[in-house]
mmCIF file with all atom_site columns, C-alpha atoms in Angstrom:
data_model
loop_
_atom_site.group_PDB
_atom_site.id
_atom_site.type_symbol
_atom_site.label_atom_id
_atom_site.label_alt_id
_atom_site.label_comp_id
_atom_site.label_asym_id
_atom_site.label_entity_id
_atom_site.label_seq_id
_atom_site.pdbx_PDB_ins_code
_atom_site.Cartn_x
_atom_site.Cartn_y
_atom_site.Cartn_z
_atom_site.occupancy
_atom_site.B_iso_or_equiv
_atom_site.pdbx_formal_charge
_atom_site.auth_seq_id
_atom_site.auth_comp_id
_atom_site.auth_asym_id
_atom_site.auth_atom_id
_atom_site.pdbx_PDB_model_num
ATOM 1   C CA . GLN A 1 1   ? 5.815   14.425  -11.663 1.00 0.00 ? 4   GLN A CA 1
ATOM 2   C CA . VAL A 1 2   ? 4.354   12.512  -8.777  1.00 0.00 ? 5   VAL A CA 1
ATOM 3   C CA . GLN A 1 3   ? 6.883   10.955  -6.419  1.00 0.00 ? 6   GLN A CA 1
ATOM 4   C CA . LEU A 1 4   ? 6.081   8.315   -3.801  1.00 0.00 ? 7   LEU A CA 1
ATOM 5   C CA . VAL A 1 5   ? 8.354   7.454   -0.909  1.00 0.00 ? 8   VAL A CA 1
ATOM 6   C CA . GLU A 1 6   ? 7.640   4.550   1.439   1.00 0.00 ? 9   GLU A CA 1
ATOM 7   C CA . SER A 1 7   ? 8.850   4.191   4.974   1.00 0.00 ? 10  SER A CA 1
ATOM 8   C CA . GLY A 1 8   ? 8.242   2.089   8.041   1.00 0.00 ? 11  GLY A CA 1
ATOM 9   C CA . GLY A 1 9   ? 9.530   -1.231  6.929   1.00 0.00 ? 12  GLY A CA 1
ATOM 10  C CA . GLY A 1 10  ? 11.736  -3.391  9.076   1.00 0.00 ? 13  GLY A CA 1
ATOM 11  C CA . LEU A 1 11  ? 12.247  -6.648  10.922  1.00 0.00 ? 14  LEU A CA 1
ATOM 12  C CA . VAL A 1 12  ? 9.422   -7.853  13.150  1.00 0.00 ? 15  VAL A CA 1
ATOM 13  C CA . GLN A 1 13  ? 8.580   -11.126 14.838  1.00 0.00 ? 16  GLN A CA 1
ATOM 14  C CA . ALA A 1 14  ? 5.583   -13.155 13.733  1.00 0.00 ? 17  ALA A CA 1
ATOM 15  C CA . GLY A 1 15  ? 2.435   -11.842 15.443  1.00 0.00 ? 18  GLY A CA 1
ATOM 16  C CA . GLY A 1 16  ? 3.845   -8.356  15.609  1.00 0.00 ? 19  GLY A CA 1
ATOM 17  C CA . SER A 1 17  ? 2.782   -5.119  13.876  1.00 0.00 ? 20  SER A CA 1
ATOM 18  C CA . LEU A 1 18  ? 4.272   -2.514  11.601  1.00 0.00 ? 21  LEU A CA 1
ATOM 19  C CA . ARG A 1 19  ? 2.850   0.651   10.062  1.00 0.00 ? 22  ARG A CA 1
ATOM 20  C CA . LEU A 1 20  ? 3.999   1.621   6.647   1.00 0.00 ? 23  LEU A CA 1
ATOM 21  C CA . ALA A 1 21  ? 3.693   5.162   5.214   1.00 0.00 ? 24  ALA A CA 1
ATOM 22  C CA . CYS A 1 22  ? 3.733   6.411   1.664   1.00 0.00 ? 25  CYS A CA 1
ATOM 23  C CA . ALA A 1 23  ? 4.465   10.145  1.355   1.00 0.00 ? 26  ALA A CA 1
ATOM 24  C CA . ALA A 1 24  ? 3.418   11.640  -1.987  1.00 0.00 ? 27  ALA A CA 1
ATOM 25  C CA . SER A 1 25  ? 4.523   14.821  -3.613  1.00 0.00 ? 28  SER A CA 1
ATOM 26  C CA . GLY A 1 26  ? 4.557   16.489  -7.042  1.00 0.00 ? 29  GLY A CA 1
ATOM 27  C CA . GLY A 1 27  ? 0.891   16.392  -7.874  1.00 0.00 ? 30  GLY A CA 1
ATOM 28  C CA . ILE A 1 28  ? -2.677  16.599  -6.604  1.00 0.00 ? 31  ILE A CA 1
ATOM 29  C CA . VAL A 1 29  ? -2.371  13.181  -5.021  1.00 0.00 ? 32  VAL A CA 1
ATOM 30  C CA . SER A 1 30  ? -5.325  13.792  -2.830  1.00 0.00 ? 33  SER A CA 1
ATOM 31  C CA . ASN A 1 31  ? -7.433  13.256  -5.948  1.00 0.00 ? 34  ASN A CA 1
ATOM 32  C CA . TYR A 1 32  ? -5.848  9.880   -6.752  1.00 0.00 ? 35  TYR A CA 1
ATOM 33  C CA . ALA A 1 33  ? -6.698  6.372   -5.634  1.00 0.00 ? 36  ALA A CA 1
ATOM 34  C CA . MET A 1 34  ? -3.732  4.756   -3.872  1.00 0.00 ? 37  MET A CA 1
ATOM 35  C CA . GLY A 1 35  ? -2.713  1.151   -3.370  1.00 0.00 ? 38  GLY A CA 1
ATOM 36  C CA . TRP A 1 36  ? -0.182  -1.045  -1.670  1.00 0.00 ? 39  TRP A CA 1
ATOM 37  C CA . PHE A 1 37  ? 1.500   -4.004  -3.386  1.00 0.00 ? 40  PHE A CA 1
ATOM 38  C CA . ARG A 1 38  ? 4.138   -6.415  -2.305  1.00 0.00 ? 41  ARG A CA 1
ATOM 39  C CA . GLN A 1 39  ? 6.690   -8.727  -3.927  1.00 0.00 ? 42  GLN A CA 1
ATOM 40  C CA . ALA A 1 40  ? 8.371   -11.621 -2.180  1.00 0.00 ? 43  ALA A CA 1
ATOM 41  C CA . PRO A 1 41  ? 11.643  -13.134 -3.506  1.00 0.00 ? 44  PRO A CA 1
ATOM 42  C CA . GLY A 1 42  ? 10.986  -15.383 -6.472  1.00 0.00 ? 45  GLY A CA 1
ATOM 43  C CA . LYS A 1 43  ? 7.319   -14.353 -6.669  1.00 0.00 ? 46  LYS A CA 1
ATOM 44  C CA . GLU A 1 44  ? 5.211   -11.973 -8.768  1.00 0.00 ? 47  GLU A CA 1
ATOM 45  C CA . ARG A 1 45  ? 4.085   -8.678  -7.342  1.00 0.00 ? 48  ARG A CA 1
ATOM 46  C CA . GLU A 1 46  ? 0.679   -8.933  -5.725  1.00 0.00 ? 49  GLU A CA 1
ATOM 47  C CA . PHE A 1 47  ? -2.023  -6.530  -4.698  1.00 0.00 ? 50  PHE A CA 1
ATOM 48  C CA . VAL A 1 48  ? -2.404  -5.919  -0.984  1.00 0.00 ? 51  VAL A CA 1
ATOM 49  C CA . ALA A 1 49  ? -4.872  -3.075  -0.479  1.00 0.00 ? 52  ALA A CA 1
ATOM 50  C CA . ALA A 1 50  ? -6.176  0.096   -2.104  1.00 0.00 ? 53  ALA A CA 1
ATOM 51  C CA . THR A 1 51  ? -8.208  3.147   -1.168  1.00 0.00 ? 54  THR A CA 1
ATOM 52  C CA . SER A 1 52  ? -10.152 5.620   -3.299  1.00 0.00 ? 55  SER A CA 1
ATOM 53  C CA . TRP A 1 53  ? -9.314  9.324   -3.089  1.00 0.00 ? 56  TRP A CA 1
ATOM 54  C CA . ASN A 1 54  ? -11.403 9.967   0.011   1.00 0.00 ? 57  ASN A CA 1
ATOM 55  C CA . GLY A 1 55  ? -11.307 6.474   1.631   1.00 0.00 ? 58  GLY A CA 1
ATOM 56  C CA . GLY A 1 56  ? -14.816 5.806   0.630   1.00 0.00 ? 59  GLY A CA 1
ATOM 57  C CA . ILE A 1 57  ? -13.928 2.648   -1.338  1.00 0.00 ? 60  ILE A CA 1
ATOM 58  C CA . ILE A 1 58  ? -11.380 0.265   0.149   1.00 0.00 ? 61  ILE A CA 1
ATOM 59  C CA . SER A 1 59  ? -10.358 -3.181  -0.992  1.00 0.00 ? 62  SER A CA 1
ATOM 60  C CA . TYR A 1 60  ? -8.064  -5.821  0.412   1.00 0.00 ? 63  TYR A CA 1
ATOM 61  C CA . ALA A 1 61  ? -6.432  -9.016  -0.762  1.00 0.00 ? 64  ALA A CA 1
ATOM 62  C CA . ASP A 1 62  ? -8.034  -12.043 0.936   1.00 0.00 ? 65  ASP A CA 1
ATOM 63  C CA . SER A 1 63  ? -4.663  -12.920 2.487   1.00 0.00 ? 66  SER A CA 1
ATOM 64  C CA . VAL A 1 64  ? -4.557  -9.723  4.516   1.00 0.00 ? 67  VAL A CA 1
ATOM 65  C CA . LYS A 1 65  ? -8.241  -9.109  5.290   1.00 0.00 ? 68  LYS A CA 1
ATOM 66  C CA . GLY A 1 66  ? -8.767  -8.612  9.003   1.00 0.00 ? 69  GLY A CA 1
ATOM 67  C CA . ARG A 1 67  ? -5.129  -8.039  9.660   1.00 0.00 ? 70  ARG A CA 1
ATOM 68  C CA . PHE A 1 68  ? -4.115  -5.003  7.511   1.00 0.00 ? 71  PHE A CA 1
ATOM 69  C CA . THR A 1 69  ? -5.775  -1.603  7.387   1.00 0.00 ? 72  THR A CA 1
ATOM 70  C CA . ILE A 1 70  ? -5.187  1.002   4.650   1.00 0.00 ? 73  ILE A CA 1
ATOM 71  C CA . SER A 1 71  ? -5.889  4.613   5.388   1.00 0.00 ? 74  SER A CA 1
ATOM 72  C CA . ARG A 1 72  ? -4.950  8.031   4.072   1.00 0.00 ? 75  ARG A CA 1
ATOM 73  C CA . ASP A 1 73  ? -4.437  11.562  5.312   1.00 0.00 ? 76  ASP A CA 1
ATOM 74  C CA . ASN A 1 74  ? -4.917  13.854  2.343   1.00 0.00 ? 77  ASN A CA 1
ATOM 75  C CA . ALA A 1 75  ? -3.842  16.882  4.317   1.00 0.00 ? 78  ALA A CA 1
ATOM 76  C CA . LYS A 1 76  ? -0.459  15.205  4.635   1.00 0.00 ? 79  LYS A CA 1
ATOM 77  C CA . ASN A 1 77  ? -0.459  13.579  1.216   1.00 0.00 ? 80  ASN A CA 1
ATOM 78  C CA . THR A 1 78  ? 0.269   10.302  2.947   1.00 0.00 ? 81  THR A CA 1
ATOM 79  C CA . VAL A 1 79  ? -1.216  6.791   2.733   1.00 0.00 ? 82  VAL A CA 1
ATOM 80  C CA . TYR A 1 80  ? -0.671  4.237   5.510   1.00 0.00 ? 83  TYR A CA 1
ATOM 81  C CA . LEU A 1 81  ? -0.784  0.541   5.826   1.00 0.00 ? 84  LEU A CA 1
ATOM 82  C CA . GLN A 1 82  ? -1.209  -0.755  9.347   1.00 0.00 ? 85  GLN A CA 1
ATOM 83  C CA . MET A 1 83  ? -0.151  -4.411  9.477   1.00 0.00 ? 86  MET A CA 1
ATOM 84  C CA . ASN A 1 84  ? -1.078  -6.516  12.473  1.00 0.00 ? 87  ASN A CA 1
ATOM 85  C CA . SER A 1 85  ? -0.722  -10.196 13.298  1.00 0.00 ? 88  SER A CA 1
ATOM 86  C CA . LEU A 1 86  ? 2.121   -10.438 10.777  1.00 0.00 ? 89  LEU A CA 1
ATOM 87  C CA . LYS A 1 87  ? 2.994   -13.807 9.399   1.00 0.00 ? 90  LYS A CA 1
ATOM 88  C CA . LEU A 1 88  ? 6.175   -15.214 7.910   1.00 0.00 ? 91  LEU A CA 1
ATOM 89  C CA . GLU A 1 89  ? 4.488   -15.184 4.469   1.00 0.00 ? 92  GLU A CA 1
ATOM 90  C CA . ASP A 1 90  ? 4.037   -11.361 4.704   1.00 0.00 ? 93  ASP A CA 1
ATOM 91  C CA . THR A 1 91  ? 7.744   -10.989 4.172   1.00 0.00 ? 94  THR A CA 1
ATOM 92  C CA . ALA A 1 92  ? 8.201   -8.920  1.008   1.00 0.00 ? 95  ALA A CA 1
ATOM 93  C CA . VAL A 1 93  ? 9.101   -5.537  -0.422  1.00 0.00 ? 96  VAL A CA 1
ATOM 94  C CA . TYR A 1 94  ? 6.052   -3.325  -0.040  1.00 0.00 ? 97  TYR A CA 1
ATOM 95  C CA . SER A 1 95  ? 5.437   -0.568  -2.577  1.00 0.00 ? 98  SER A CA 1
ATOM 96  C CA . CYS A 1 96  ? 2.821   2.091   -2.815  1.00 0.00 ? 99  CYS A CA 1
ATOM 97  C CA . ALA A 1 97  ? 1.265   3.229   -6.100  1.00 0.00 ? 100 ALA A CA 1
ATOM 98  C CA . ALA A 1 98  ? -1.136  5.829   -7.392  1.00 0.00 ? 101 ALA A CA 1
ATOM 99  C CA . VAL A 1 99  ? -3.935  5.749   -9.967  1.00 0.00 ? 102 VAL A CA 1
ATOM 100 C CA . ARG A 1 100 ? -4.655  8.992   -11.846 1.00 0.00 ? 103 ARG A CA 1
ATOM 101 C CA . ALA A 1 101 ? -8.333  8.608   -10.931 1.00 0.00 ? 104 ALA A CA 1
ATOM 102 C CA . ARG A 1 102 ? -10.372 9.093   -7.831  1.00 0.00 ? 105 ARG A CA 1
ATOM 103 C CA . ASN A 1 103 ? -11.632 5.534   -7.683  1.00 0.00 ? 106 ASN A CA 1
ATOM 104 C CA . MET A 1 104 ? -10.100 2.181   -8.476  1.00 0.00 ? 107 MET A CA 1
ATOM 105 C CA . ASP A 1 105 ? -11.069 -1.378  -9.111  1.00 0.00 ? 108 ASP A CA 1
ATOM 106 C CA . ALA A 1 106 ? -9.337  -4.655  -9.963  1.00 0.00 ? 109 ALA A CA 1
ATOM 107 C CA . ARG A 1 107 ? -8.590  -3.505  -13.475 1.00 0.00 ? 110 ARG A CA 1
ATOM 108 C CA . SER A 1 108 ? -7.004  -0.191  -12.523 1.00 0.00 ? 111 SER A CA 1
ATOM 109 C CA . VAL A 1 109 ? -3.621  0.694   -13.985 1.00 0.00 ? 112 VAL A CA 1
ATOM 110 C CA . TYR A 1 110 ? -1.375  2.298   -11.444 1.00 0.00 ? 113 TYR A CA 1
ATOM 111 C CA . ASP A 1 111 ? 0.561   5.177   -12.993 1.00 0.00 ? 114 ASP A CA 1
ATOM 112 C CA . TYR A 1 112 ? 3.096   6.008   -10.262 1.00 0.00 ? 115 TYR A CA 1
ATOM 113 C CA . TRP A 1 113 ? 5.151   3.747   -8.058  1.00 0.00 ? 116 TRP A CA 1
ATOM 114 C CA . GLY A 1 114 ? 7.468   4.133   -5.098  1.00 0.00 ? 117 GLY A CA 1
ATOM 115 C CA . GLN A 1 115 ? 10.748  2.294   -4.641  1.00 0.00 ? 118 GLN A CA 1
ATOM 116 C CA . GLY A 1 116 ? 9.489   0.056   -1.846  1.00 0.00 ? 119 GLY A CA 1
ATOM 117 C CA . THR A 1 117 ? 10.328  -0.760  1.715   1.00 0.00 ? 120 THR A CA 1
ATOM 118 C CA . GLN A 1 118 ? 11.425  -4.179  3.012   1.00 0.00 ? 121 GLN A CA 1
ATOM 119 C CA . VAL A 1 119 ? 9.274   -5.951  5.534   1.00 0.00 ? 122 VAL A CA 1
ATOM 120 C CA . THR A 1 120 ? 10.772  -9.031  7.050   1.00 0.00 ? 123 THR A CA 1
ATOM 121 C CA . VAL A 1 121 ? 8.830   -11.244 9.479   1.00 0.00 ? 124 VAL A CA 1
ATOM 122 C CA . SER A 1 122 ? 10.860  -13.696 11.582  1.00 0.00 ? 125 SER A CA 1
ATOM 123 C CA . ALA A 1 123 ? 9.751   -16.743 13.511  1.00 0.00 ? 126 ALA A CA 1
#
């Protein structure tokens, strides 16, 4: 069973940066596409970014393009989300997820999910 554990969340001022990490275990995660999602209070979960198994295909939500960078280190079974120029509206619980496929697109169904890490951006 694949397990995903996020870390790196916290409180940061607007304009600041955070790097989230998602450590995976329990399967050949290096063969899976991985994504980051977020959910703010009272809102639906939304897609943030995703990467194919080798980083060859990457996609971002329009709201984070140019500010967030997703990357992965398959040797460490870890996916990262570097978040720069954070805004108040980036406040949310961020979760990582895995697709049991090497590539992903907008219709991909994510099979495994982490518990999430809170990111709070203050003024």
